[in-house]
Protein backbone atom coordinates (compact mmCIF):
# COMPACT_ATOMS: atom_id res chain seq x y z
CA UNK A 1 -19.77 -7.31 3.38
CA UNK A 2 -16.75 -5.43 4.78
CA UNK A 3 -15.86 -2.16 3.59
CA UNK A 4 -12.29 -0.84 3.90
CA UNK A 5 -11.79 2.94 4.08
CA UNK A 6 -9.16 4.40 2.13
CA UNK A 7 -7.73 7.92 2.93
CA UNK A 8 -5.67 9.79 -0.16
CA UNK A 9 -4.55 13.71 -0.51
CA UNK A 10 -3.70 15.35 -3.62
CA UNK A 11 -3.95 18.82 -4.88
CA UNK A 12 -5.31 21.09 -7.96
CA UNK A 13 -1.75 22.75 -8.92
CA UNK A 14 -1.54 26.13 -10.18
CA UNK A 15 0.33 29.19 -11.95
CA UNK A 16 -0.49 32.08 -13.24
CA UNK A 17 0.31 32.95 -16.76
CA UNK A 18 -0.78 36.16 -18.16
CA UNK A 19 -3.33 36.88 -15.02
CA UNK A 20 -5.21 33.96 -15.94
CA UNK A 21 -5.04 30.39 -13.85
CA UNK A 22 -3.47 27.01 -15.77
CA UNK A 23 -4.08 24.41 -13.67
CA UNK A 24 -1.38 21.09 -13.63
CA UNK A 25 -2.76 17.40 -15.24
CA UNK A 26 -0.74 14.83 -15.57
CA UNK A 27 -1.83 12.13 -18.43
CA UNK A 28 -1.39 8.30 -16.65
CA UNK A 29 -1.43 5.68 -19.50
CA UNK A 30 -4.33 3.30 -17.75
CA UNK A 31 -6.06 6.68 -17.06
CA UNK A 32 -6.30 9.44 -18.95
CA UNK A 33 -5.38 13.38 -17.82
CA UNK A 34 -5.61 13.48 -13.65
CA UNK A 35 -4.83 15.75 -10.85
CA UNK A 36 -1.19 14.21 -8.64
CA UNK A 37 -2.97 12.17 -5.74
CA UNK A 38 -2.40 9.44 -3.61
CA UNK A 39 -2.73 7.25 -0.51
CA UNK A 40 -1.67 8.90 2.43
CA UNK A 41 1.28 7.13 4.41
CA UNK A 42 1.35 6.21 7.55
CA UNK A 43 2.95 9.15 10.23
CA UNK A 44 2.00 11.85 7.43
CA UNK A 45 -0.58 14.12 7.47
CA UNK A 46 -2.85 15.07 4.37
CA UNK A 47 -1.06 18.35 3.26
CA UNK A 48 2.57 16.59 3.61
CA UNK A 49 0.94 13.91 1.70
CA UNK A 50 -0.39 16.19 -1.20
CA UNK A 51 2.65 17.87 -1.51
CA UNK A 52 5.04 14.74 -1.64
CA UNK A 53 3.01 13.46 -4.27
CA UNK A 54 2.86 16.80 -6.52
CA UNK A 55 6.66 16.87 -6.53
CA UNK A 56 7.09 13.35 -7.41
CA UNK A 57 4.71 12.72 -9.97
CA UNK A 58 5.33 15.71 -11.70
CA UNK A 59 8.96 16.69 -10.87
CA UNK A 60 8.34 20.04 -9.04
CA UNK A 61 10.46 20.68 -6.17
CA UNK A 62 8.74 20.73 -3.03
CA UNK A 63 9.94 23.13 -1.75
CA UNK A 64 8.65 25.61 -4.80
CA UNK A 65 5.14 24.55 -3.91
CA UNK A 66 2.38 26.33 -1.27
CA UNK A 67 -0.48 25.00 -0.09
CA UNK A 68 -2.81 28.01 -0.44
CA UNK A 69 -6.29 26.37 1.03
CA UNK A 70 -8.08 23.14 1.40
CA UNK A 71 -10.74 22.80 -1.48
CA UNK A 72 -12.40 20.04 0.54
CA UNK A 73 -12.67 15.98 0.32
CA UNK A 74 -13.39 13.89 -2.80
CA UNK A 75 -15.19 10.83 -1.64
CA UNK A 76 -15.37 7.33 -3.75
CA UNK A 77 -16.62 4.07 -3.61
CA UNK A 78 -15.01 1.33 -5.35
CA UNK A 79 -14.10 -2.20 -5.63
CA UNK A 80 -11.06 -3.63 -6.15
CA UNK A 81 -10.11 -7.63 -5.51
CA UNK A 82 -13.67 -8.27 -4.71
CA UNK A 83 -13.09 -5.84 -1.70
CA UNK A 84 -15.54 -2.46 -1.49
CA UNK A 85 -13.63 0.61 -0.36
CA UNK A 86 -15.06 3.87 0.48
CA UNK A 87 -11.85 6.39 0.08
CA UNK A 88 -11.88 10.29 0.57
CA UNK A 89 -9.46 12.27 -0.99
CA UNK A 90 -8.80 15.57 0.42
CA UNK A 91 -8.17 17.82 -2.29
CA UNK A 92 -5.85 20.96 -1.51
CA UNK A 93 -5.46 24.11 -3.81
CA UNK A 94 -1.06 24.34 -3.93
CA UNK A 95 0.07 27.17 -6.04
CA UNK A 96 3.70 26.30 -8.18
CA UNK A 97 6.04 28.78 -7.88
CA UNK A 98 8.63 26.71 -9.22
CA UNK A 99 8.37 28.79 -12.88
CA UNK A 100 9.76 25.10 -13.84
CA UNK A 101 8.40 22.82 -16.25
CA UNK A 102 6.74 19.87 -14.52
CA UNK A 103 8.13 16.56 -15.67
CA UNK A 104 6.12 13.52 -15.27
CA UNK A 105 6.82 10.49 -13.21
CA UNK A 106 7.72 7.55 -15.75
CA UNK A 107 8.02 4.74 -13.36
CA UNK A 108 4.53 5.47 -12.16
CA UNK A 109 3.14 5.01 -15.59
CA UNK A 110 2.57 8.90 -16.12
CA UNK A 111 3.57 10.01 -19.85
CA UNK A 112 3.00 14.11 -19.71
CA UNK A 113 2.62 16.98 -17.44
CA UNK A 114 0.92 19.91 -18.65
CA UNK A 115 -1.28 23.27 -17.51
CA UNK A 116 -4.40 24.06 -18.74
CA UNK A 117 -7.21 27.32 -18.88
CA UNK A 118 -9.84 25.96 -16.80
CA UNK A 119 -12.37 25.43 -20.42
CA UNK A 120 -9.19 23.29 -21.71
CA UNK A 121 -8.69 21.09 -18.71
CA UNK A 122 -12.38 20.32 -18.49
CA UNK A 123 -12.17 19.00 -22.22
CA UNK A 124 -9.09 16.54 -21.20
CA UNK A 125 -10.09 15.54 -17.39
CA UNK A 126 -10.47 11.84 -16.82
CA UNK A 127 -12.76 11.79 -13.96
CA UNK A 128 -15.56 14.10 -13.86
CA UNK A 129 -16.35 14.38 -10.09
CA UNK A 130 -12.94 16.57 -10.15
CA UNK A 131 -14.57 19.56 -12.07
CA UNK A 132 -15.97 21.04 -9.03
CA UNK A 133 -12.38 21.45 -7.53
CA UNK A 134 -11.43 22.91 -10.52
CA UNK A 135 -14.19 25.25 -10.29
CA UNK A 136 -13.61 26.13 -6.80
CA UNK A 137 -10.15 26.80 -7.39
CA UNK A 138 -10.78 29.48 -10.30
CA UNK A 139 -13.37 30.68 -8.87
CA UNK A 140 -11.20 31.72 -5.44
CA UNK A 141 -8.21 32.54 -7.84
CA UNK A 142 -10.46 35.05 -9.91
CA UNK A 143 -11.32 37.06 -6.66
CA UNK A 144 -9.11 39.98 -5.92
CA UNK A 145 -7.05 38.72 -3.18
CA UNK A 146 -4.45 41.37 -0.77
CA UNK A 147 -2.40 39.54 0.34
C-alpha cells in the first residue's frame, strides 16, 4: 500500500495577560477546541504557512503576529478515502501582539476563538498529542527571557 505524505504548519498562539501565558484555540464544529493549522501551499514555506493560517482562521492581522521559535514537528498517520497518509505538522510558538480579539473563521466551520491558562486549555483540547507543545511553549514563556 502507498502512503502519501502530507506536510502542514500551524502555531501555539500567545499573549500575555497579567504575566501569565493564554494560549489561542479555536473550537471547529466536526472537531472540538484546536490550535490554527493547515496544509502548506505550494511556493510557501512552513512559517509563512503558519502565519497565513493564524490570521485567517482566527482574524488576527498578520502583520500583529511573531514567530518567536519553532516548537518542533507533530507527526500523524491517518487514513482518509482508503488512502494512508503520514503528515508532519511543524508546530511554531507566534506570540499576538495584536491586543485584538481573535474572531473565528465561519466559512471554515470554526464557531469561537478564545485564550486559555495552560490548566484550562488542557481541559478543552481536542487532540491530545498537542499538550506537549503547549507545554513547551509555557515552559519557554515562564523562563526569564532579556530580550
Amino acid at each position: 500500500m502507498e502512503i502519501k505524505k502530507a506536510f502542514s504548519a500551524g502555531g501555539v498562539v500567545y499573549k500575555i495577560v497579567d504575566g501569565v501565558p493564554h494560549f489561542l484555540l479555536l473550537n471547529k464544529t466536526d472537531q472540538g477546541w484546536v490550535i490554527p493549522k493547515v496544509t502548506v501551499e505550494a511556493g510557501e514555506n512552513m512559517e509563512t504557512t503558519a502565519l497565513r493560517e493564524i490570521s485567517e482562521e482566527a482574524g488576527l492581522s498578520k502583520d500583529k503576529l511573531r514567530v518567536v521559535k519553532k516548537l518542533g514537528d507533530l507527526e500523524t498517520e491517518f487514513f482518509k478515502d482508503t488512502v494512508e497518509y503520514y503528515k508532519v505538522t511543524a508546530i511554531f510558538l507566534v506570540e499576538d501582539i495584536s491586543g485584538a480579539v481573535p474572531s473565528p473563521q465561519a466559512k471554515e466551520a470554526f464557531t469561537e476563538a478564545k485564550y486559555f491558562e495552560l490548566d484550562e486549555a488542557f481541559e478543552v483540547l481536542a487532540y491530545q498529542n498537542l499538550r506537549p507543545y503547549l507545554v513547551n511553549a509555557f515552559d519557554y514563556l515562564s523562563v526569564d527571557r532579556q530580550v
